[in-house]
PDB file of C-alpha atoms and ligand atoms in Angstrom:
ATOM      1  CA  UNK A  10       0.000   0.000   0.000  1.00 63.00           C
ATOM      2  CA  UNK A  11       2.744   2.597   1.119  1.00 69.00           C
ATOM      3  CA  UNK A  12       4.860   1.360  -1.902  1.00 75.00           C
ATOM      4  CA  UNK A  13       1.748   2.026  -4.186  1.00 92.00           C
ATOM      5  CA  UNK A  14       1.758   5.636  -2.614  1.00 93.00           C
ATOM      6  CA  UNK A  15       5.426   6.221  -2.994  1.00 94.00           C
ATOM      7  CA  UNK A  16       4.960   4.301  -6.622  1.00 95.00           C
ATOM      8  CA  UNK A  17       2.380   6.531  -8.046  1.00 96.00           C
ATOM      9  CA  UNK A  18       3.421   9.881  -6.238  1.00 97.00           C
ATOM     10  CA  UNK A  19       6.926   9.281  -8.070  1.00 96.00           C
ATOM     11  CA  UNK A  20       5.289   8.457 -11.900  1.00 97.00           C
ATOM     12  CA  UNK A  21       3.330  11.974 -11.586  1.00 97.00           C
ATOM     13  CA  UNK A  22       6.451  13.973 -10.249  1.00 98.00           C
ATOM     14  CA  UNK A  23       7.938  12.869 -13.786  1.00 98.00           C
ATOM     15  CA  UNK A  24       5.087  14.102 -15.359  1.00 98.00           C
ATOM     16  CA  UNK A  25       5.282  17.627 -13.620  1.00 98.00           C
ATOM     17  CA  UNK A  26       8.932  17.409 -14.702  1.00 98.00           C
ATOM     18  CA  UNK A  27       8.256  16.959 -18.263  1.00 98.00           C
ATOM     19  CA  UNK A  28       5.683  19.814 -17.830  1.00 97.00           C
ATOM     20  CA  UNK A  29       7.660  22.696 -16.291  1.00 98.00           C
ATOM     21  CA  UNK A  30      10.667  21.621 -18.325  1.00 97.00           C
ATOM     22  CA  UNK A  31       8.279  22.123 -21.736  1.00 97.00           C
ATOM     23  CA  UNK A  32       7.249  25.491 -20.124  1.00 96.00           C
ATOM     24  CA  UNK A  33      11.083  26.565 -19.511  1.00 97.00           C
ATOM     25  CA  UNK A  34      10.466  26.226 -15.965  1.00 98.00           C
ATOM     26  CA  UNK A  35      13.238  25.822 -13.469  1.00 97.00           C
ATOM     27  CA  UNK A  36      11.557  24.664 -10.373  1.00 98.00           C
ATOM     28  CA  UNK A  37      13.178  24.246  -6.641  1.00 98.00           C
ATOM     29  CA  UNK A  38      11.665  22.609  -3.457  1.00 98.00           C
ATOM     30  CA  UNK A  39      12.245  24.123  -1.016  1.00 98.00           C
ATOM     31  CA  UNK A  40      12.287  21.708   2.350  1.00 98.00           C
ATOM     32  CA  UNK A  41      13.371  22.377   5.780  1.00 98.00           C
ATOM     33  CA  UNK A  42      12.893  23.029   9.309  1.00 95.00           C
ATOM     34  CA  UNK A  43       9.718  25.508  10.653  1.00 96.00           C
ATOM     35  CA  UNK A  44      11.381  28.634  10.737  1.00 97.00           C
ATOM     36  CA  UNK A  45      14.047  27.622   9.322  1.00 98.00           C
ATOM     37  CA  UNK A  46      13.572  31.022   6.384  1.00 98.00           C
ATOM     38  CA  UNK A  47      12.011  29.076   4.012  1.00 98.00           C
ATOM     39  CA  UNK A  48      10.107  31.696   2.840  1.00 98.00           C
ATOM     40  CA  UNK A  49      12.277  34.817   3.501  1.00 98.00           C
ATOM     41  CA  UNK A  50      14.684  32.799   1.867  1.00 98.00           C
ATOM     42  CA  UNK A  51      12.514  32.732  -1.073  1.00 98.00           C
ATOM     43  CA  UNK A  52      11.496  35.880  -1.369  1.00 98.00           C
ATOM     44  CA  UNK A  53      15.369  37.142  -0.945  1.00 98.00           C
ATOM     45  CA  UNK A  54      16.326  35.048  -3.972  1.00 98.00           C
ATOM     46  CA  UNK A  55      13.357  36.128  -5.384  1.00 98.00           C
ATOM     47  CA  UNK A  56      14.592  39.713  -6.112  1.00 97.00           C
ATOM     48  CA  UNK A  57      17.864  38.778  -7.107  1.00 96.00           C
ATOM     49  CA  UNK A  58      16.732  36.886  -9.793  1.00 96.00           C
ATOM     50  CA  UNK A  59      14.314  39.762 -10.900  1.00 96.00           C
ATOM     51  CA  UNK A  60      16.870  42.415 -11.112  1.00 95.00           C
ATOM     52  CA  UNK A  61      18.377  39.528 -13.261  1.00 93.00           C
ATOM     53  CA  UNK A  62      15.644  40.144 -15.329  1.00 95.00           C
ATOM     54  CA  UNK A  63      14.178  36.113 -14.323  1.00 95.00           C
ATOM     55  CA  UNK A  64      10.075  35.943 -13.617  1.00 96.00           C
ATOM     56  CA  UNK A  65       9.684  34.296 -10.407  1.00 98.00           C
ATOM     57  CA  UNK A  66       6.185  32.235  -9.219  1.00 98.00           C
ATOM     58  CA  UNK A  67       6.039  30.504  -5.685  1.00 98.00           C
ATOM     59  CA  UNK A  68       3.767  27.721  -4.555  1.00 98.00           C
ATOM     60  CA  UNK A  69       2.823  28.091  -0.998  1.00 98.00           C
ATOM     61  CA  UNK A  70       2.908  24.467   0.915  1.00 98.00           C
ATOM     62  CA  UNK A  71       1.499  24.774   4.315  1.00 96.00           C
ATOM     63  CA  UNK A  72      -0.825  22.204   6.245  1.00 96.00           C
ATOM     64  CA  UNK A  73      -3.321  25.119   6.960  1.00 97.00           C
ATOM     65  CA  UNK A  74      -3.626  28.852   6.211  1.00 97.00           C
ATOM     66  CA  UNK A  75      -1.944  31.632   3.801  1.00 98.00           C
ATOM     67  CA  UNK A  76       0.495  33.682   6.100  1.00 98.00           C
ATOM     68  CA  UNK A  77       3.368  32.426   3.806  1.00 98.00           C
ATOM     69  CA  UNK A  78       1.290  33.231   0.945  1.00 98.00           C
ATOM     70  CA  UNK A  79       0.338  36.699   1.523  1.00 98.00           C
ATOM     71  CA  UNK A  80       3.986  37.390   2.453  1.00 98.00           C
ATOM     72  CA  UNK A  81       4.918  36.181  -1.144  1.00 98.00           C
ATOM     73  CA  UNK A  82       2.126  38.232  -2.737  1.00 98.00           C
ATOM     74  CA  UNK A  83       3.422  41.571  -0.173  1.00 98.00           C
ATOM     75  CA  UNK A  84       6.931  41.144  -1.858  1.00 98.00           C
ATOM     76  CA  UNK A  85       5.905  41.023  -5.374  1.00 97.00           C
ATOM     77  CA  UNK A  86       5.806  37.383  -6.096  1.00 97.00           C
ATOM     78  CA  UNK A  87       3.209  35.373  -8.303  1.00 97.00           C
ATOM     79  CA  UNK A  88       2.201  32.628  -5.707  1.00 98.00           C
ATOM     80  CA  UNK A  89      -0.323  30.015  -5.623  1.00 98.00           C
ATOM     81  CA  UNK A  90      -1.541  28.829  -2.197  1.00 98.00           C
ATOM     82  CA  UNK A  91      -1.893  24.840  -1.296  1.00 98.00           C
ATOM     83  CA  UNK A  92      -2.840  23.427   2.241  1.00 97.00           C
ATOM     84  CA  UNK A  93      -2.168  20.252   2.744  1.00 97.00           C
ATOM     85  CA  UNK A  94      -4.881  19.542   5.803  1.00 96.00           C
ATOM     86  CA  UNK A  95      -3.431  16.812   7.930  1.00 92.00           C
ATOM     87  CA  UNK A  96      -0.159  15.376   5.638  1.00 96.00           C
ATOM     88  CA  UNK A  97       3.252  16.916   6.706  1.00 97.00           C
ATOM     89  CA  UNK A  98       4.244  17.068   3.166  1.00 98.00           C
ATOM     90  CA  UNK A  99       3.359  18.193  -0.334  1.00 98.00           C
ATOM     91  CA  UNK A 100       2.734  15.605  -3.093  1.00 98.00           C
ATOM     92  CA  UNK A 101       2.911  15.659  -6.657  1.00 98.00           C
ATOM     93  CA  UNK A 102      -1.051  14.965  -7.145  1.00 98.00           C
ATOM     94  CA  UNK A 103      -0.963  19.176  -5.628  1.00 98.00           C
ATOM     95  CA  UNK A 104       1.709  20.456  -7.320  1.00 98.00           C
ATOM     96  CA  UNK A 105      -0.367  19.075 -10.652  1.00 98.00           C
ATOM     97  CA  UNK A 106      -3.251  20.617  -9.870  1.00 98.00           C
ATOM     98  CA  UNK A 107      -1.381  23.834  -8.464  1.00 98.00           C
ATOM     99  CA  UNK A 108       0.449  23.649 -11.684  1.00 98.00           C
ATOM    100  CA  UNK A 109      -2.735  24.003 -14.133  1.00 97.00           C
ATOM    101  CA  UNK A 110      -4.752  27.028 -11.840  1.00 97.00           C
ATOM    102  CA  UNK A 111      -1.442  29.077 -12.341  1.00 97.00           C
ATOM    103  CA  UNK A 112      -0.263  31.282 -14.617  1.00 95.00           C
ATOM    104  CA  UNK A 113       2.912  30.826 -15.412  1.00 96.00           C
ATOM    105  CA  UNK A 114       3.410  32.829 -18.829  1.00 95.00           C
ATOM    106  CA  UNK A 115       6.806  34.020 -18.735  1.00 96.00           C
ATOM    107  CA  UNK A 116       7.771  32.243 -15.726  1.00 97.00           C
ATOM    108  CA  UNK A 117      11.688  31.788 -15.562  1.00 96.00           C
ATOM    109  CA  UNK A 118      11.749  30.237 -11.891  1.00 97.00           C
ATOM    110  CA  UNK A 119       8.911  28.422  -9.913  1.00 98.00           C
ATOM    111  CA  UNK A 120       9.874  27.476  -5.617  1.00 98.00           C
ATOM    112  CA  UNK A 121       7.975  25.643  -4.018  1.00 98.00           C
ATOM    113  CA  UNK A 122       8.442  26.038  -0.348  1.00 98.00           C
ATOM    114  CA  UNK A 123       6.844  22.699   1.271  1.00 98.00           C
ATOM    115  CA  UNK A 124       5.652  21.799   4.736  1.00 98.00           C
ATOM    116  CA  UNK A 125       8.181  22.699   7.470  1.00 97.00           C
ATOM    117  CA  UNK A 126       9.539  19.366   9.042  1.00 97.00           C
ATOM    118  CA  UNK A 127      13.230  17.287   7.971  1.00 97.00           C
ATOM    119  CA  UNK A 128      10.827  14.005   7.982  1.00 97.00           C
ATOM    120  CA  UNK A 129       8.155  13.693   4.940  1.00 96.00           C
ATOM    121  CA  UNK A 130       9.149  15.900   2.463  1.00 97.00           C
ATOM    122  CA  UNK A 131      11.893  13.272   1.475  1.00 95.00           C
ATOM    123  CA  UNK A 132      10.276  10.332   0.695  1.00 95.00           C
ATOM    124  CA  UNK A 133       7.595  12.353  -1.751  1.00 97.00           C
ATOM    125  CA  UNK A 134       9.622  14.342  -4.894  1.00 97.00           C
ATOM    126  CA  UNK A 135       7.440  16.562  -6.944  1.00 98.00           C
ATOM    127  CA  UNK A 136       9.302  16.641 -10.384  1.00 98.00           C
ATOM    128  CA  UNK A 137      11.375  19.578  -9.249  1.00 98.00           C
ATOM    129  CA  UNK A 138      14.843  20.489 -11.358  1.00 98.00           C
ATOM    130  CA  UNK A 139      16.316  20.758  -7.308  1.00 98.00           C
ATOM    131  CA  UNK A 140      15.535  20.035  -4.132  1.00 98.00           C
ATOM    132  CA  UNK A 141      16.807  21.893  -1.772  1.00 98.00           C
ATOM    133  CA  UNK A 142      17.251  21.901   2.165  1.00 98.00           C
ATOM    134  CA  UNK A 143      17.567  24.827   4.230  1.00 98.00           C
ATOM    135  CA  UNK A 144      18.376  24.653   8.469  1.00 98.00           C
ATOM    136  CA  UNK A 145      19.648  27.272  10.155  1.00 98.00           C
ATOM    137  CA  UNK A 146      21.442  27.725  13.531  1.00 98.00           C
ATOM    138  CA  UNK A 147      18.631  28.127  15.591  1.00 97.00           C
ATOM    139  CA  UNK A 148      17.887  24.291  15.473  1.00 96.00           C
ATOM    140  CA  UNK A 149      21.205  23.819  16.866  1.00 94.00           C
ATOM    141  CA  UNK A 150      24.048  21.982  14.855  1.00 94.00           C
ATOM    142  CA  UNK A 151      23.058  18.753  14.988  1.00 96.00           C
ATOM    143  CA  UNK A 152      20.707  18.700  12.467  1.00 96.00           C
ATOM    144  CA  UNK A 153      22.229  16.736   9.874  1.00 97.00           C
ATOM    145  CA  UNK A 154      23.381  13.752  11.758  1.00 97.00           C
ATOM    146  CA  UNK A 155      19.478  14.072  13.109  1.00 97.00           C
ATOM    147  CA  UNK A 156      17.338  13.648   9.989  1.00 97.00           C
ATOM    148  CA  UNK A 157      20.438  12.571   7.332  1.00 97.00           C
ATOM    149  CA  UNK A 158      17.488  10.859   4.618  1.00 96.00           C
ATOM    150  CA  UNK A 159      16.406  14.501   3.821  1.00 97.00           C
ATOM    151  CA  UNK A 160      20.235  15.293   2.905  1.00 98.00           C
ATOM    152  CA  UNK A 161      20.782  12.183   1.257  1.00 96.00           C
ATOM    153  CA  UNK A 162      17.748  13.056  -0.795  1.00 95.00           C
ATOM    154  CA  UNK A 163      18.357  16.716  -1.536  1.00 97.00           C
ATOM    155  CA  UNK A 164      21.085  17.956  -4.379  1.00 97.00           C
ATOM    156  CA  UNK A 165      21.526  21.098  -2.332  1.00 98.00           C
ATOM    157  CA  UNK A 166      21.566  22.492   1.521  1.00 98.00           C
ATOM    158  CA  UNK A 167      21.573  25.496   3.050  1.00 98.00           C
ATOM    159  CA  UNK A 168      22.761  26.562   6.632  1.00 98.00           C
ATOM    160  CA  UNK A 169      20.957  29.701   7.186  1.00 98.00           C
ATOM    161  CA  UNK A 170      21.284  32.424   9.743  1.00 98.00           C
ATOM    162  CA  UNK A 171      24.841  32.162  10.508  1.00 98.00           C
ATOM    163  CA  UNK A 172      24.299  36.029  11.540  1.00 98.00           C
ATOM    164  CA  UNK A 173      23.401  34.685  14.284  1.00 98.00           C
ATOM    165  CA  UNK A 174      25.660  31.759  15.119  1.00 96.00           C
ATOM    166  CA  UNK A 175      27.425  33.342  17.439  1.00 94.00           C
ATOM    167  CA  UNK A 176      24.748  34.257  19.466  1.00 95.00           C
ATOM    168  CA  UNK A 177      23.437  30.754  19.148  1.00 95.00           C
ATOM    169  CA  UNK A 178      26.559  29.134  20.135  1.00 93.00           C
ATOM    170  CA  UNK A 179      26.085  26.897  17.251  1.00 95.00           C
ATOM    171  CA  UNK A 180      29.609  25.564  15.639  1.00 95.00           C
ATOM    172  CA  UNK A 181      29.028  26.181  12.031  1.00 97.00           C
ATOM    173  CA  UNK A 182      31.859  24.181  11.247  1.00 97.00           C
ATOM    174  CA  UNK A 183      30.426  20.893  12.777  1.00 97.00           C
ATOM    175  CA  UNK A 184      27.534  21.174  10.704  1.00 98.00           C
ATOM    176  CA  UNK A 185      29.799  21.831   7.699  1.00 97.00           C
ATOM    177  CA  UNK A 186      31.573  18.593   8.793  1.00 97.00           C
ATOM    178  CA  UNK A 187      28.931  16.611   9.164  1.00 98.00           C
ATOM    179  CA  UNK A 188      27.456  17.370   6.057  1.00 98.00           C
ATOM    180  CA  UNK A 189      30.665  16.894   4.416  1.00 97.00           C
ATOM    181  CA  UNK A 190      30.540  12.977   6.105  1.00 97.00           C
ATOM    182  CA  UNK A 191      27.305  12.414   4.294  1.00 97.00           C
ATOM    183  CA  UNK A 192      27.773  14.168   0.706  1.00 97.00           C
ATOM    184  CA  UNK A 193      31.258  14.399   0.284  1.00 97.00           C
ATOM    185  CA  UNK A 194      30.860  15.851  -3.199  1.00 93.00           C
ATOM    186  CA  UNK A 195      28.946  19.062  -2.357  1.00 95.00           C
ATOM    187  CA  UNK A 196      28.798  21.741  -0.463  1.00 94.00           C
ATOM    188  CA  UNK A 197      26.703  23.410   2.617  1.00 98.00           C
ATOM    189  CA  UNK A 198      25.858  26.873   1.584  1.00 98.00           C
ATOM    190  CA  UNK A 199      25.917  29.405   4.742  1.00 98.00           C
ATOM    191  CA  UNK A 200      23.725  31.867   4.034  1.00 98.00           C
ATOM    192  CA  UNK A 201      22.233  34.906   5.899  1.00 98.00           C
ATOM    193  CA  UNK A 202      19.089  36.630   4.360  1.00 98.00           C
ATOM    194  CA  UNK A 203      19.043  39.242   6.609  1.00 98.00           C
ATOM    195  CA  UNK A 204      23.020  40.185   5.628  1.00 98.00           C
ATOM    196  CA  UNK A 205      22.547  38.845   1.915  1.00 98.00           C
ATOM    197  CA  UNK A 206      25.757  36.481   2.489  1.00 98.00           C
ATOM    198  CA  UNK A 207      25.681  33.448   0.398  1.00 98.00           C
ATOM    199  CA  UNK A 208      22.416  34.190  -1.710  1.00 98.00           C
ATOM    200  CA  UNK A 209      24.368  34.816  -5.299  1.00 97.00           C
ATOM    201  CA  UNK A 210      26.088  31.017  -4.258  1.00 98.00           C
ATOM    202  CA  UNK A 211      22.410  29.499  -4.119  1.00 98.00           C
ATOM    203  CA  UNK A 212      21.219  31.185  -7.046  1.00 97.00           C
ATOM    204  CA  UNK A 213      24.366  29.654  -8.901  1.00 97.00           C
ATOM    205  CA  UNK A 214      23.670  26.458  -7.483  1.00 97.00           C
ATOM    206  CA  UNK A 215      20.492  26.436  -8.742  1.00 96.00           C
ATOM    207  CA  UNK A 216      21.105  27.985 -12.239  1.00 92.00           C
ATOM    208  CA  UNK A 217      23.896  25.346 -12.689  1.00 83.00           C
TER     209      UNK A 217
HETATM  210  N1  GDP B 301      18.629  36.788  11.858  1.00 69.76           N
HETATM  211  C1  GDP B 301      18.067  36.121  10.829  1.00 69.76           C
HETATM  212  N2  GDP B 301      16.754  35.885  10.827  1.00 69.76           N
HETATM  213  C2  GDP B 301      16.224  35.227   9.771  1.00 69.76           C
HETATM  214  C3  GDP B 301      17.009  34.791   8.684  1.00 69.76           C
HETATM  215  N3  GDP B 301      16.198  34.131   7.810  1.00 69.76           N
HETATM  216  C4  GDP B 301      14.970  34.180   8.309  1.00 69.76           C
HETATM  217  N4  GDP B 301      14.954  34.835   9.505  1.00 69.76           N
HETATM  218  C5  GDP B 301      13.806  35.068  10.382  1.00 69.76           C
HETATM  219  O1  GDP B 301      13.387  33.807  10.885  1.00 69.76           O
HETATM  220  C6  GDP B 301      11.969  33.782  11.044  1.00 69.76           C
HETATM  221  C7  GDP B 301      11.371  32.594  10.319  1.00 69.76           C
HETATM  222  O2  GDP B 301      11.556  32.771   8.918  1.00 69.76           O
HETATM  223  P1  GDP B 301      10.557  32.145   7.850  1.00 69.76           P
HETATM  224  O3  GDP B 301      11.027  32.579   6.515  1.00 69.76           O
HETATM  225  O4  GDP B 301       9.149  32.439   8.218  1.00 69.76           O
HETATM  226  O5  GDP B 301      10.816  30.590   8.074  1.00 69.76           O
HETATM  227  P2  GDP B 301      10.058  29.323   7.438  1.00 69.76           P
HETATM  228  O6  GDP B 301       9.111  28.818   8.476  1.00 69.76           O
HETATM  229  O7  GDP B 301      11.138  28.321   7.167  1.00 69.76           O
HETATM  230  O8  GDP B 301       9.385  29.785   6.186  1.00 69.76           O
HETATM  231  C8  GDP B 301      11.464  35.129  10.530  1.00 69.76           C
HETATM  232  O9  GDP B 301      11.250  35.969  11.623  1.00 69.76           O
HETATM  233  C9  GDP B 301      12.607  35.611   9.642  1.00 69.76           C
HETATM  234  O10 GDP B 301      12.674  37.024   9.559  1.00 69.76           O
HETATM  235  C10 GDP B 301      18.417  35.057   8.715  1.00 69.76           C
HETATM  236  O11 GDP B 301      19.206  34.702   7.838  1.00 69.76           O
HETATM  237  N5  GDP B 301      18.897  35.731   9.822  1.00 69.76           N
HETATM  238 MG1   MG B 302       7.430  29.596   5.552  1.00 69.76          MG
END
């Protein structure tokens, strides 16, 4: 039964693939922790790809409600809201049906921030180009070794809020370690949104 689930959620994230690749898409999911800056995150990136001249559109995962989604339409951004009710995770059956109420004329880059928690995300891919993980320092820095699937799963991480690291008395470099012991062929992108450090990294990442 769960294998069936797992089965058929996979077959219609290659459709959504095929789709926002024939569409000139570029699409990111954007997992991670509650509070983590998922979404400020998004919306930072968002206007460095605009003043690059790149259309952005965001699909708003939460289980209930449209705070994250009114913050994306405040800054700008095309968004589309989905709640997911009681699952802990978007699926591709949503993004589908998110994916034909939008409009995404001219759309260069689609996110697609999904439910905040290191556990469900992973096992349920949506057809997205990346997949991307973002913790931060206020979880503390044992993160990685704590939920490692979602890392294994990912192409790309992000440690975010290193502003406040010291204050946290969080030791980036562990993280960075640990990470390394898991993926030894890439690399955990510190970032700050609130300084702007390591945002023109991610956007390379993802445009690579
Ligand atoms: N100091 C600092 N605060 C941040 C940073 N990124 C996000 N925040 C704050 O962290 C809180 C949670 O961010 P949010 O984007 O809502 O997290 P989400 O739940 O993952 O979407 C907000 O108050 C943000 O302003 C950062 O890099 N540095
Ligand atoms: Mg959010």
């Amino acid at each position: 039964m769960e294998i069936d689930i797992l089965a058929e959620n996979r077959h219609l994230a290659d459709h959504n693939r095929e789709k926002m690749r024939s569409m000139g898409i570029r699409s990111v999911d954007v997992m991670g922790s509650i509070g983590s800056g998922k979404t400020a995150m998004i919306i930072a990136l968002s206007k460095v790809l605009a003043k690059n001249g790149k259309k952005v559109a965001v699909i708003a995962g939460d289980v209930t409600g449209q705070d994250d989604y009114d913050r994306f339409k405040e800054a700008g951004i095309s968004a589309y809201n989905v709640n997911t009710g009681k699952e802990c995770h978007l699926d591709s059956t949503m993004i589908d049906r998110a994916l034909d109420h939008m409009d995404l004329r001219g759309v260069g880059f689609l996110f697609i921030e999904n439910v905040g928690n290191l556990v469900c995300p992973a096992d349920f891919p949506l057809g997205t180009d990346h997949r991307m993980v973002v913790i931060s320092v206020t979880e503390g820095d044992d993160m990685v070794r704590k939920h490692p699937m979602i890392f294994q799963d990912a192409d790309l991480a992000v440690l975010n809020k290193v502003d406040l690291a010291g204050y946290m008395e969080v030791d980036v470099d562990r993280v960075q370690r640990d990470y390394r012991t898991l993926r030894p062929d890439r690399e955990l992108i510190l970032t700050s949104v609130r300084t702007g450090q390591g945002l023109e990294r991610v956007i390379h990442a993802l445009e690579d």
